[in-house]
PDB file of C-alpha atoms in Angstrom:
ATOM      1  CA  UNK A   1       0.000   0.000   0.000  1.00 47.00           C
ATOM      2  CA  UNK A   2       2.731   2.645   0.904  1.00 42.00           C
ATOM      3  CA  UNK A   3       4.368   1.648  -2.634  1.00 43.00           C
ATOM      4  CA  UNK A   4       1.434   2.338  -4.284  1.00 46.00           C
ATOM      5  CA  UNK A   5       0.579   5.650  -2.680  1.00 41.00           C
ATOM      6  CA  UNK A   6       4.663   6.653  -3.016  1.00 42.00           C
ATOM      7  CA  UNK A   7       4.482   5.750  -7.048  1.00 43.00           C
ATOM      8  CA  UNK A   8       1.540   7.447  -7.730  1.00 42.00           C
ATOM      9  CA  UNK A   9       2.668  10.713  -5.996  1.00 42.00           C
ATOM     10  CA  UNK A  10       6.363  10.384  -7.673  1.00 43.00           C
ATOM     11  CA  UNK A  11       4.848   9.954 -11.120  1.00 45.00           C
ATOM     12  CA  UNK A  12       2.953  13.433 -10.614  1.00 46.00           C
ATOM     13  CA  UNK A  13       4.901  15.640  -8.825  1.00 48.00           C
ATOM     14  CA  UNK A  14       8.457  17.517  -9.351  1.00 54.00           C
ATOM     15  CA  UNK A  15      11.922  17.116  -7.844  1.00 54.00           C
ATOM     16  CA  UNK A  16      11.396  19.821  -5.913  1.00 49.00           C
ATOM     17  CA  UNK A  17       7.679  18.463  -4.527  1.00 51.00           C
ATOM     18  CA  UNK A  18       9.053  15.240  -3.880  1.00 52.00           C
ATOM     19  CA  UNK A  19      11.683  16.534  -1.891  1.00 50.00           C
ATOM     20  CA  UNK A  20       9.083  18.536   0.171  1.00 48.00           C
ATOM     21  CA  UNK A  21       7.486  15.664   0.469  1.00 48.00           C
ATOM     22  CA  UNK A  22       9.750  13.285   1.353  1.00 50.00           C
ATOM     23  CA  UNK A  23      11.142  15.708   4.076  1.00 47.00           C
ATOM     24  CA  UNK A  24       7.680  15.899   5.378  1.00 47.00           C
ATOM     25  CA  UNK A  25       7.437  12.126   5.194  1.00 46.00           C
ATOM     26  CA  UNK A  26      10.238  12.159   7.616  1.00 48.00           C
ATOM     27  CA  UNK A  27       9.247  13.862  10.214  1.00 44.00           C
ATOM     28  CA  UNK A  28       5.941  12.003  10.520  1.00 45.00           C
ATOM     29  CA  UNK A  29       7.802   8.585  10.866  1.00 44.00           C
ATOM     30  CA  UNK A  30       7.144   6.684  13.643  1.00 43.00           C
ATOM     31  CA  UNK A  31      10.497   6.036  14.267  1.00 42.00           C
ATOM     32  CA  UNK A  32      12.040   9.445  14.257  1.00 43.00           C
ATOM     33  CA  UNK A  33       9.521  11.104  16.900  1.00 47.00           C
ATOM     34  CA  UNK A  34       6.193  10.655  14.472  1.00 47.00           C
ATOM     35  CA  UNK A  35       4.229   9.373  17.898  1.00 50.00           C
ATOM     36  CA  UNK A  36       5.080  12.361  19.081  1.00 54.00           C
ATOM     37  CA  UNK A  37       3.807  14.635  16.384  1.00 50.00           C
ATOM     38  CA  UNK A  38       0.968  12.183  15.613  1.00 52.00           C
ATOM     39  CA  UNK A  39       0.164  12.257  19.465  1.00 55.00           C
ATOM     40  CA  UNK A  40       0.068  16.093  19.493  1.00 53.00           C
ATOM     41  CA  UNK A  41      -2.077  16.850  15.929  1.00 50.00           C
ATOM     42  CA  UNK A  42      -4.403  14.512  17.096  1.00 51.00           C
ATOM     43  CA  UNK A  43      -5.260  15.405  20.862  1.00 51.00           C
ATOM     44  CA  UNK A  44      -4.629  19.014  21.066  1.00 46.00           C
ATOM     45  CA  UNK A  45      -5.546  19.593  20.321  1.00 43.00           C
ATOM     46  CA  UNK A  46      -6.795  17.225  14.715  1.00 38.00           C
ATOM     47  CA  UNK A  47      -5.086  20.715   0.261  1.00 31.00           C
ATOM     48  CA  UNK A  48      -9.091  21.475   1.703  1.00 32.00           C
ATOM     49  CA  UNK A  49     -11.789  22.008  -0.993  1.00 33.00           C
ATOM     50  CA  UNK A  50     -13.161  25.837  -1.359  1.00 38.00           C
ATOM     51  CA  UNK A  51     -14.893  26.516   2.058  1.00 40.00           C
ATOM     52  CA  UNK A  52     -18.202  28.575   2.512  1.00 48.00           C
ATOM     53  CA  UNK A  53     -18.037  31.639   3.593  1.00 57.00           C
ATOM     54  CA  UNK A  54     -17.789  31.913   7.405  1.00 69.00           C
ATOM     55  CA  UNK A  55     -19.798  34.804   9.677  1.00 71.00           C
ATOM     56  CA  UNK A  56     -17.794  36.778  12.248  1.00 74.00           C
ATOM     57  CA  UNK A  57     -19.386  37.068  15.504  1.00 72.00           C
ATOM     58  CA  UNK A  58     -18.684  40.564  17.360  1.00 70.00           C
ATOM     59  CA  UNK A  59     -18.370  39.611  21.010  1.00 67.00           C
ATOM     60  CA  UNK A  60     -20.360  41.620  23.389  1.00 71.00           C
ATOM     61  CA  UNK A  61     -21.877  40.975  27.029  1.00 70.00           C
ATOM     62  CA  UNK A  62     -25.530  38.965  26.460  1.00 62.00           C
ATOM     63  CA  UNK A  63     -27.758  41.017  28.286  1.00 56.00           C
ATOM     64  CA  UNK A  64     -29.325  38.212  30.486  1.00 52.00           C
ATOM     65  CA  UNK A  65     -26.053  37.920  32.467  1.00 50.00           C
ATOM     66  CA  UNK A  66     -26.570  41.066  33.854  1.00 52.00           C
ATOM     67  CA  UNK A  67     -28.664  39.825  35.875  1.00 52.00           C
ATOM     68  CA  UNK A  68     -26.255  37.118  37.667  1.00 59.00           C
ATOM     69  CA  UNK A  69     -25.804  38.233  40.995  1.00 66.00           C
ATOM     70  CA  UNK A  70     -21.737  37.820  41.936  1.00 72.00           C
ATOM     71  CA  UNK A  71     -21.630  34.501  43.936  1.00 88.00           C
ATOM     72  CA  UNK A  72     -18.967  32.248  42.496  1.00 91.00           C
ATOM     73  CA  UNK A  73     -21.979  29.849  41.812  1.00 91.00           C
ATOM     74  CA  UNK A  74     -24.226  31.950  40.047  1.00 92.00           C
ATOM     75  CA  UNK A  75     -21.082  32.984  37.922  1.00 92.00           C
ATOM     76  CA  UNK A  76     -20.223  29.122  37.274  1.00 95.00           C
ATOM     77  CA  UNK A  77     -23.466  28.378  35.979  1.00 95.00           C
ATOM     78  CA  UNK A  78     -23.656  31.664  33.927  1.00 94.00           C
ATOM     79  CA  UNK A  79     -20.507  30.276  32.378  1.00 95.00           C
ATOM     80  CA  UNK A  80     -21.211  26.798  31.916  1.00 96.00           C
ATOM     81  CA  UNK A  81     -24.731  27.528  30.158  1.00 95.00           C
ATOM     82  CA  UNK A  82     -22.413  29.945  27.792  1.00 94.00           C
ATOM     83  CA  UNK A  83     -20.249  26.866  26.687  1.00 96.00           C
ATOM     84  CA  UNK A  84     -21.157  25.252  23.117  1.00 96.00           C
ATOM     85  CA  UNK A  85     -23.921  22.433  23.607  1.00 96.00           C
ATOM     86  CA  UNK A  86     -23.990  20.117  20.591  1.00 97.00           C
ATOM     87  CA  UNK A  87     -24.261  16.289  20.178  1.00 98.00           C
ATOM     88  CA  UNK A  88     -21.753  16.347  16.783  1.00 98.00           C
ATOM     89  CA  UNK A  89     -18.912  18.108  15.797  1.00 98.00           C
ATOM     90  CA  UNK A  90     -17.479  18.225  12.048  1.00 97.00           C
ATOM     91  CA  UNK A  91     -14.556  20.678  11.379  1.00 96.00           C
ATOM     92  CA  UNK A  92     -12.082  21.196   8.853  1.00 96.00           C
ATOM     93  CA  UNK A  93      -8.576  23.198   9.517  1.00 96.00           C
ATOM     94  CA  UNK A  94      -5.638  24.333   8.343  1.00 95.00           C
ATOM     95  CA  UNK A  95      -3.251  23.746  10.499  1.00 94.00           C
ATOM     96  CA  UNK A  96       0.345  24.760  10.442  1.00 92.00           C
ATOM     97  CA  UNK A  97       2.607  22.508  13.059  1.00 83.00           C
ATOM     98  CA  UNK A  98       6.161  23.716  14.725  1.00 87.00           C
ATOM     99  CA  UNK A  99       8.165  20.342  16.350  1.00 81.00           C
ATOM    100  CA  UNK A 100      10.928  22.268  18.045  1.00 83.00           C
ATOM    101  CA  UNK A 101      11.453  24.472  14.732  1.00 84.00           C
ATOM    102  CA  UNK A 102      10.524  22.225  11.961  1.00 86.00           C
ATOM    103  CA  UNK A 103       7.680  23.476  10.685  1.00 87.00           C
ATOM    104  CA  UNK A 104       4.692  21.882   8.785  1.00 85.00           C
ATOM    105  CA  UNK A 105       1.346  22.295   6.926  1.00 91.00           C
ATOM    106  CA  UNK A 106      -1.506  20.374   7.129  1.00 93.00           C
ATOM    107  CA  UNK A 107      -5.084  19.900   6.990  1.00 95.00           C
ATOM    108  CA  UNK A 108      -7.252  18.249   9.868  1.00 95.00           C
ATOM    109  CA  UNK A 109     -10.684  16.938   9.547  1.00 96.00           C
ATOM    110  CA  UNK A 110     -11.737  16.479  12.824  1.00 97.00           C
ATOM    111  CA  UNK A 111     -15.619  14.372  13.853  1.00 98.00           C
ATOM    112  CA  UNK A 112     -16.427  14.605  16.847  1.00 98.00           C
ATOM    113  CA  UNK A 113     -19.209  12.392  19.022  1.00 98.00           C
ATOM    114  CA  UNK A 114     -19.689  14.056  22.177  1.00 97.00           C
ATOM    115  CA  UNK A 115     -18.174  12.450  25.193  1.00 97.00           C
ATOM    116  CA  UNK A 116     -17.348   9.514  23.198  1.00 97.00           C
ATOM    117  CA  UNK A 117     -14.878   9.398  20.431  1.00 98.00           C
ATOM    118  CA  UNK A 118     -12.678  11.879  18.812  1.00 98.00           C
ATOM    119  CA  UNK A 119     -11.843  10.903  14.673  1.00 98.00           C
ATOM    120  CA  UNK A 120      -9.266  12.428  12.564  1.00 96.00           C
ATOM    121  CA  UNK A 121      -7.842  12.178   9.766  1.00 96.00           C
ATOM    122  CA  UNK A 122      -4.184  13.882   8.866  1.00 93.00           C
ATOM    123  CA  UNK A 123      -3.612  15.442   5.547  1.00 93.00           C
ATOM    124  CA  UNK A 124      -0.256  15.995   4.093  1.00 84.00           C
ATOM    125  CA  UNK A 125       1.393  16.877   1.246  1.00 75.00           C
ATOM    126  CA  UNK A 126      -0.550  16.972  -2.502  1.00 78.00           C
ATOM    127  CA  UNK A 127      -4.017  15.731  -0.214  1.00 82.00           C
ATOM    128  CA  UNK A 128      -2.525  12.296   0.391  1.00 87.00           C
ATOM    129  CA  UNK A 129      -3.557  11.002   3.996  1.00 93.00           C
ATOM    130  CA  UNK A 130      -0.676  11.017   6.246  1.00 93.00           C
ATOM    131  CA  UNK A 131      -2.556   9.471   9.429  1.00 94.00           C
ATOM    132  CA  UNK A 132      -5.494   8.751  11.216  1.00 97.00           C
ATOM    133  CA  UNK A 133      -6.590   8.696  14.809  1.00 96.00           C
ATOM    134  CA  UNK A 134      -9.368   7.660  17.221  1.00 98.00           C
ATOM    135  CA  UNK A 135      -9.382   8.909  20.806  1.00 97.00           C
ATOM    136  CA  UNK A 136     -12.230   7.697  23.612  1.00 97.00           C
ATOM    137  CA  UNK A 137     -12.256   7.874  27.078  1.00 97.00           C
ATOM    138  CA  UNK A 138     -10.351   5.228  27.482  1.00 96.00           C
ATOM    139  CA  UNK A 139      -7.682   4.511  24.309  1.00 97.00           C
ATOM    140  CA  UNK A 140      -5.915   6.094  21.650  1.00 96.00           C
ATOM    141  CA  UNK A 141      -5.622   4.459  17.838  1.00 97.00           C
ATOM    142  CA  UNK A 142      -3.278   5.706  15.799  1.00 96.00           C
ATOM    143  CA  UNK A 143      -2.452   4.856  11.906  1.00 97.00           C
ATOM    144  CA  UNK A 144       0.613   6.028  10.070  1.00 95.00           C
ATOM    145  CA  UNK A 145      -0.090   4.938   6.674  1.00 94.00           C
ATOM    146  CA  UNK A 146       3.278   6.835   5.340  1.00 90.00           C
ATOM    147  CA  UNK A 147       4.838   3.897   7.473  1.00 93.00           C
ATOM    148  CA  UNK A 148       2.560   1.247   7.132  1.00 96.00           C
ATOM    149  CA  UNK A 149       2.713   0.806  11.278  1.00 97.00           C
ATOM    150  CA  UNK A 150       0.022   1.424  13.853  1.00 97.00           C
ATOM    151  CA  UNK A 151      -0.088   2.364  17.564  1.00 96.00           C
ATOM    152  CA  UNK A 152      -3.037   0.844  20.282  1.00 96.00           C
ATOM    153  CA  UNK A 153      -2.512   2.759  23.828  1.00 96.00           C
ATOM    154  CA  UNK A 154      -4.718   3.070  27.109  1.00 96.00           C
ATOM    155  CA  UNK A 155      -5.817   7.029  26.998  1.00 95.00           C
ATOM    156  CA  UNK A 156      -3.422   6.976  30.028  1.00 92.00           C
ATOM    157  CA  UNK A 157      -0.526   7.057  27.334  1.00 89.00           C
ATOM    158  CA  UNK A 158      -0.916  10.710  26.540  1.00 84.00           C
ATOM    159  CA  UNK A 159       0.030  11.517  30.156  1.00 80.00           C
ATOM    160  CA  UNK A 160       4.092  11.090  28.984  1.00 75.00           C
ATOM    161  CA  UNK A 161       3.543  14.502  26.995  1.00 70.00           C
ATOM    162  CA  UNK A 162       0.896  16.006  28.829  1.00 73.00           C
ATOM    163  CA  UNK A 163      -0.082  16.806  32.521  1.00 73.00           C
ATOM    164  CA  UNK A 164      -2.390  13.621  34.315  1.00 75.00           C
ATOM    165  CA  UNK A 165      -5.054  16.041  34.690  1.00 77.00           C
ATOM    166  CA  UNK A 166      -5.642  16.252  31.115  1.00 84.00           C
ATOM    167  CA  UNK A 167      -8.539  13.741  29.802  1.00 92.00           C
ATOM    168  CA  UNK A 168     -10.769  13.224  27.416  1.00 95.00           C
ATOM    169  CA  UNK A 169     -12.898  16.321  28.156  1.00 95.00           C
ATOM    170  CA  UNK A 170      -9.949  18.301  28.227  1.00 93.00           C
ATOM    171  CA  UNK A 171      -9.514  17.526  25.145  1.00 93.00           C
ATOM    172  CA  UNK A 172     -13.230  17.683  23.574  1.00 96.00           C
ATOM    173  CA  UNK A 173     -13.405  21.257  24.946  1.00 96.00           C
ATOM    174  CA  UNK A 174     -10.182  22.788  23.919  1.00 95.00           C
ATOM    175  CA  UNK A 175     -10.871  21.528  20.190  1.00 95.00           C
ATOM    176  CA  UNK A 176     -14.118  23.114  20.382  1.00 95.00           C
ATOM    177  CA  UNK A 177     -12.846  26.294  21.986  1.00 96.00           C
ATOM    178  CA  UNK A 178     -15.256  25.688  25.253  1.00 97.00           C
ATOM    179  CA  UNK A 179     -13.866  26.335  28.986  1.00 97.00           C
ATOM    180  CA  UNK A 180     -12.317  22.808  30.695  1.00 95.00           C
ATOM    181  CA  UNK A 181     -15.114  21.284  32.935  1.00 95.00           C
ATOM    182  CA  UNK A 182     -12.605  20.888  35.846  1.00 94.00           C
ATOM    183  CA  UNK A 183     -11.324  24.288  35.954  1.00 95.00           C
ATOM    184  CA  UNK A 184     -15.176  25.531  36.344  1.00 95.00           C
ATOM    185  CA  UNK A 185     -14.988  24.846  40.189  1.00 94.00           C
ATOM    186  CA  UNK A 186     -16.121  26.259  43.407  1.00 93.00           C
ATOM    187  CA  UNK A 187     -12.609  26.451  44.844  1.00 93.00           C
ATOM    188  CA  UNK A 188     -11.372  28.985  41.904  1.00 94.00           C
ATOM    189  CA  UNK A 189     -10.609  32.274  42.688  1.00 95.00           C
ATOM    190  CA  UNK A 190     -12.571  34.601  39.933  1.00 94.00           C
ATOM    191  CA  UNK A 191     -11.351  38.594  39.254  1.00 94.00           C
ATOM    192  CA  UNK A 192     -12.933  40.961  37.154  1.00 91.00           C
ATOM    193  CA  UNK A 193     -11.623  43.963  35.092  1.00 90.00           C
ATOM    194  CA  UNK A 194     -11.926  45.209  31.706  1.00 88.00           C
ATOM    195  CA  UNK A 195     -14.578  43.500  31.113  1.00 88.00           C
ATOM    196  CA  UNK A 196     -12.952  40.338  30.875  1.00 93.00           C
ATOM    197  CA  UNK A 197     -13.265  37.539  33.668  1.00 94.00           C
ATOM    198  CA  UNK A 198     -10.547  35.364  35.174  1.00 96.00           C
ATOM    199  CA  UNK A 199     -10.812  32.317  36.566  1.00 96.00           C
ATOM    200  CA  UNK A 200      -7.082  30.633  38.381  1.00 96.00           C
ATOM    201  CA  UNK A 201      -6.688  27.960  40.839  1.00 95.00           C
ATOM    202  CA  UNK A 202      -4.660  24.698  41.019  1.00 92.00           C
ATOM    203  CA  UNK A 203      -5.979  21.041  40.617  1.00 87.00           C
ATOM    204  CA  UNK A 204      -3.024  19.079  42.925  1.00 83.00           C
ATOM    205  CA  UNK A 205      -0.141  19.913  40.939  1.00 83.00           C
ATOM    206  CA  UNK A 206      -1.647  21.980  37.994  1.00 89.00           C
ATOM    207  CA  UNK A 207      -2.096  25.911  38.201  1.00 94.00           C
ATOM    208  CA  UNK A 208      -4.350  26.886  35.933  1.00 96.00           C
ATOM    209  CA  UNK A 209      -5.998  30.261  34.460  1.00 97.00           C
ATOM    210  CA  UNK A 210      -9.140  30.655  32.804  1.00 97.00           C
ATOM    211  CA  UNK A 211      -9.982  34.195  31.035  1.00 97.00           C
ATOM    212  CA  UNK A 212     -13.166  34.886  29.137  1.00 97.00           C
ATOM    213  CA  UNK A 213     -14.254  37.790  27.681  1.00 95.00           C
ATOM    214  CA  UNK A 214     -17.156  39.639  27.977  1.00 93.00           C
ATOM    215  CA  UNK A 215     -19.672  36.719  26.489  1.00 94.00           C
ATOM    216  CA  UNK A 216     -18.603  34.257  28.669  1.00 95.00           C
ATOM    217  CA  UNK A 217     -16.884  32.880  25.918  1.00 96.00           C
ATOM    218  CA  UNK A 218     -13.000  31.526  26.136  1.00 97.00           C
ATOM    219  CA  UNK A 219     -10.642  33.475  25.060  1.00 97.00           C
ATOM    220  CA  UNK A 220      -7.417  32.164  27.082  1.00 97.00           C
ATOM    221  CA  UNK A 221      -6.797  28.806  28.840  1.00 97.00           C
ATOM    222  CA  UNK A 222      -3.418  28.175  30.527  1.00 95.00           C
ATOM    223  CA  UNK A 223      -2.186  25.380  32.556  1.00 93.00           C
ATOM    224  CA  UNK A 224       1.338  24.783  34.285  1.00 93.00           C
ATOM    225  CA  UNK A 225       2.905  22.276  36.612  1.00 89.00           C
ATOM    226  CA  UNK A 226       6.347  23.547  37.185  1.00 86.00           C
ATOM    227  CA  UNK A 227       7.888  20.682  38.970  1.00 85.00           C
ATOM    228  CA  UNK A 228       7.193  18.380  35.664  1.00 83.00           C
ATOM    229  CA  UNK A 229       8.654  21.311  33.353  1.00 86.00           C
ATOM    230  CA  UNK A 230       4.965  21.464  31.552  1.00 87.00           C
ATOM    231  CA  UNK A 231       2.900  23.825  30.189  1.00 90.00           C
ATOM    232  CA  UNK A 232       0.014  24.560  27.839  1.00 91.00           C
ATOM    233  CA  UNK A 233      -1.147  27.930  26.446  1.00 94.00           C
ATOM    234  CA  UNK A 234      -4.257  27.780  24.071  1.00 96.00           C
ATOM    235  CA  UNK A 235      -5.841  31.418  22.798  1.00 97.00           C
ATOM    236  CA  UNK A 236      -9.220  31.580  20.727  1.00 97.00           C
ATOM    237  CA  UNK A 237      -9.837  34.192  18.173  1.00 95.00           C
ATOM    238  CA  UNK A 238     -12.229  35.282  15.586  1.00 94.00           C
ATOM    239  CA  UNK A 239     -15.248  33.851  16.999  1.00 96.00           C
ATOM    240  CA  UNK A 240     -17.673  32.610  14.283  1.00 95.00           C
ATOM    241  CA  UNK A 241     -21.194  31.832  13.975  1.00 93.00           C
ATOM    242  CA  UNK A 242     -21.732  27.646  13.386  1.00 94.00           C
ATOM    243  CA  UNK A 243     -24.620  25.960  13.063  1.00 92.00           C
ATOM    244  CA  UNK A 244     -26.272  28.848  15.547  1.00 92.00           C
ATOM    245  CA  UNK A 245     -23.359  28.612  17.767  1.00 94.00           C
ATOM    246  CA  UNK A 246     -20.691  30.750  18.837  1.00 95.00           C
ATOM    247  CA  UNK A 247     -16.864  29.114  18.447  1.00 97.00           C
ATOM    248  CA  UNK A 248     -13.620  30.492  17.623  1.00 97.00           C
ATOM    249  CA  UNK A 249     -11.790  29.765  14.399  1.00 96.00           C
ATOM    250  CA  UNK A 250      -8.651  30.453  15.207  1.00 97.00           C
ATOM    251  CA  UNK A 251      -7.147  28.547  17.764  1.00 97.00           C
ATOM    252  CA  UNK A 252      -3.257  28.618  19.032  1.00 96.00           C
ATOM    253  CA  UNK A 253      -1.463  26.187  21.141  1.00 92.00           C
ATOM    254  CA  UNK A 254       1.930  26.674  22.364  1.00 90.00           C
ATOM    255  CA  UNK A 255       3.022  23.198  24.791  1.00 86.00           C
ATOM    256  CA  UNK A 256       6.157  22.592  26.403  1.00 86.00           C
ATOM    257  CA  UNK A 257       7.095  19.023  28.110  1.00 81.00           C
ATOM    258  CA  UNK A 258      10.628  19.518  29.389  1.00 83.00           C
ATOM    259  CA  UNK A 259      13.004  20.215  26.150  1.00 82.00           C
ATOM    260  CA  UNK A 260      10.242  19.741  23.410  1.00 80.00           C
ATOM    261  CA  UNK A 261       8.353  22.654  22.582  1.00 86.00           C
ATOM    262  CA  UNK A 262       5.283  22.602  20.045  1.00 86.00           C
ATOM    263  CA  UNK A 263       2.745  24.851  18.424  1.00 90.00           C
ATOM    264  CA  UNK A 264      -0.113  24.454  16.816  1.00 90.00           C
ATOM    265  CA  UNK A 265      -1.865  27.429  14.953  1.00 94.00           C
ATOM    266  CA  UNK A 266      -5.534  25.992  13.836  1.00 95.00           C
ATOM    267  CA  UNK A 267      -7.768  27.704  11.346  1.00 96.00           C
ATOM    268  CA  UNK A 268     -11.650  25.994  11.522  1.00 97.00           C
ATOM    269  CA  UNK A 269     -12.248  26.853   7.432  1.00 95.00           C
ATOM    270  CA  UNK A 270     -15.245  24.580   8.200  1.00 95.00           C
ATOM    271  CA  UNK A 271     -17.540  23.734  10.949  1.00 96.00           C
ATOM    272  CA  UNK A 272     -20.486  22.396  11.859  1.00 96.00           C
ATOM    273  CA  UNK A 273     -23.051  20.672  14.339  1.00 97.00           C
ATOM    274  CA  UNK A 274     -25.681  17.733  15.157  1.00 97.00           C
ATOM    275  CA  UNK A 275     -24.771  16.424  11.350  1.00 95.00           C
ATOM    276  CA  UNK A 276     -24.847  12.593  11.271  1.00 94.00           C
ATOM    277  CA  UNK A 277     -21.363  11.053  10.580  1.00 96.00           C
ATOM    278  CA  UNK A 278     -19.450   7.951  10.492  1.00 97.00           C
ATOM    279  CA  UNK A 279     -15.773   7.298  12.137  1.00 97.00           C
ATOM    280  CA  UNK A 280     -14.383   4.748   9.749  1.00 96.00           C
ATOM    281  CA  UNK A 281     -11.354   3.268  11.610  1.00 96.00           C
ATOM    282  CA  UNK A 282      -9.427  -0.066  10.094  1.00 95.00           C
ATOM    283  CA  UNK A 283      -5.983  -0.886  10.852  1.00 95.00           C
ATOM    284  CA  UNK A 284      -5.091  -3.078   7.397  1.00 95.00           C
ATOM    285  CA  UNK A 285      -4.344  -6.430   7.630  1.00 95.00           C
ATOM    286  CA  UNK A 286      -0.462  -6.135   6.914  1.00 96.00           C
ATOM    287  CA  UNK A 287       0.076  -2.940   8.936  1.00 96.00           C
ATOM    288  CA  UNK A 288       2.871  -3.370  12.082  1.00 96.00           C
ATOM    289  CA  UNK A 289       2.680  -2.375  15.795  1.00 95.00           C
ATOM    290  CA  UNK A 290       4.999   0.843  15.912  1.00 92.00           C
ATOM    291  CA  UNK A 291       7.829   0.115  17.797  1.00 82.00           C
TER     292      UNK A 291
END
């Protein structure tokens, strides 16, 4: 399969494409740190057709939550009922990827099922499909056609590149641009000014910082744990309207785990909600564990 997907590229491409390519091939292999990158496109955080033509949203307080009197409660649920409610998610982005400097472009579609399973599907290079993932609660599957080699984990897995307090939801929300369901707690400490409102605490070993603007909305999300030399950084910008809801399309993340440093600048060039979709996941018959 990989020798038919390398001859047909070859035949239709120049020197100069193929080299591209074959660099890019590179850095996705399993064996030279492609877990990693795989591991990162897919959780944080996931050549498009012409998109539609997306609606910016101007942000501006809703009216009914000046009416939320200023217990941390009444705040919560203010927030929480501003959060994204959907059943489906089906997004497409651009996404350009920095691995400690190397940089690449690629294009995520990303199908979500809500609380359930995460699909996506890598694109690389002249629209050939670099990888595929499927995340649940509770495991991670991971294809690398390029290599021909596959990877089964426990979800537990992604806790060598991120922080154990990150799960499933953590990852559900961020992808969607919605605040973290853990850091939406009665023992946060919540500030106001400018309009925006802050939200910081610490779950055992993670410090964390919330700040939404003034439609409850996310706009920053940072979490740290100092001692394990991580940290994650995500920023949403230019909020669109999807489906009837509010979500950004822009979405940066900038992680560090010890000496590897990674960002991932996301642009949504389609989205949309409650559509019925399928998650078709099948390792091949001939495909290897990755080692």
């Amino acid at each position: 399969m990989r020798k038919d997907i390398a001859s047909k590229a070859s035949s239709k491409s120049s020197p100069k494409a193929r080299t591209l390519k074959q660099k890019f091939f590179r850095t996705l292999s399993f064996r030279e740190g492609g877990v990693r990158l795989l591991i990162v496109c897919c959780l944080l955080v996931m050549v498009s057709c012409k998109a539609r033509k997306q609606v910016l949203v101007t942000r501006k307080a809703d009216s009914s939550a000046k009416s939320v009197d200023n217990k941390l409660s009444s705040r919560l649920n203010a927030i929480r009922a501003k959060q994204v409610n959907f059943n489906t998610f089906s997004g497409k982005a651009k996404t350009k990827l920095n691995i400690n400097g190397n940089s690449n472009d690629v294009t995520l579609n990303i199908r979500i099922e809500r609380d359930k399973r995460i699909w996506v599907s890598i694109t690389a290079i002249l629209g050939v499909e670099a990888a595929r993932a499927l995340i649940t609660p509770d495991s991670i599957l991971l294809i690398n056609r390029l290599q021909g080699v596959y990877l089964r984990k426990p979800f537990s897995y992604v806790y060598k590149y991120a922080s154990s307090q990150v799960n499933y939801k953590t990852l559900e929300s961020l992808l969607i641009g919605n605040a973290v369901p853990e850091l939406l707690n009665e023992k946060a400490e919540l500030t106001n000014a400018d309009g925006n409102t802050t939200l910081s605490g610490s779950l055992q070993d993670l410090l964390y910082k919330l700040v939404l603007g003034a439609d409850l909305k996310v706009t920053q999300t940072n979490l740290s744990n100092e001692s394990a030399g991580q940290s994650l950084q995500v920023a949403n910008n230019s909020f669109i309207q999807a489906t009837n809801r509010v979500m950004p399309s822009q979405i940066d993340i900038a992680s560090v785990v010890k000496d590897k440093k990674i960002q991932v600048n996301l642009h949504y060039t389609k989205a949309d909600f409650d559509v019925q979709q399928e998650y078709p996941f099948n390792i091949p018959a001939n495909y290897e564990p990755a080692k």
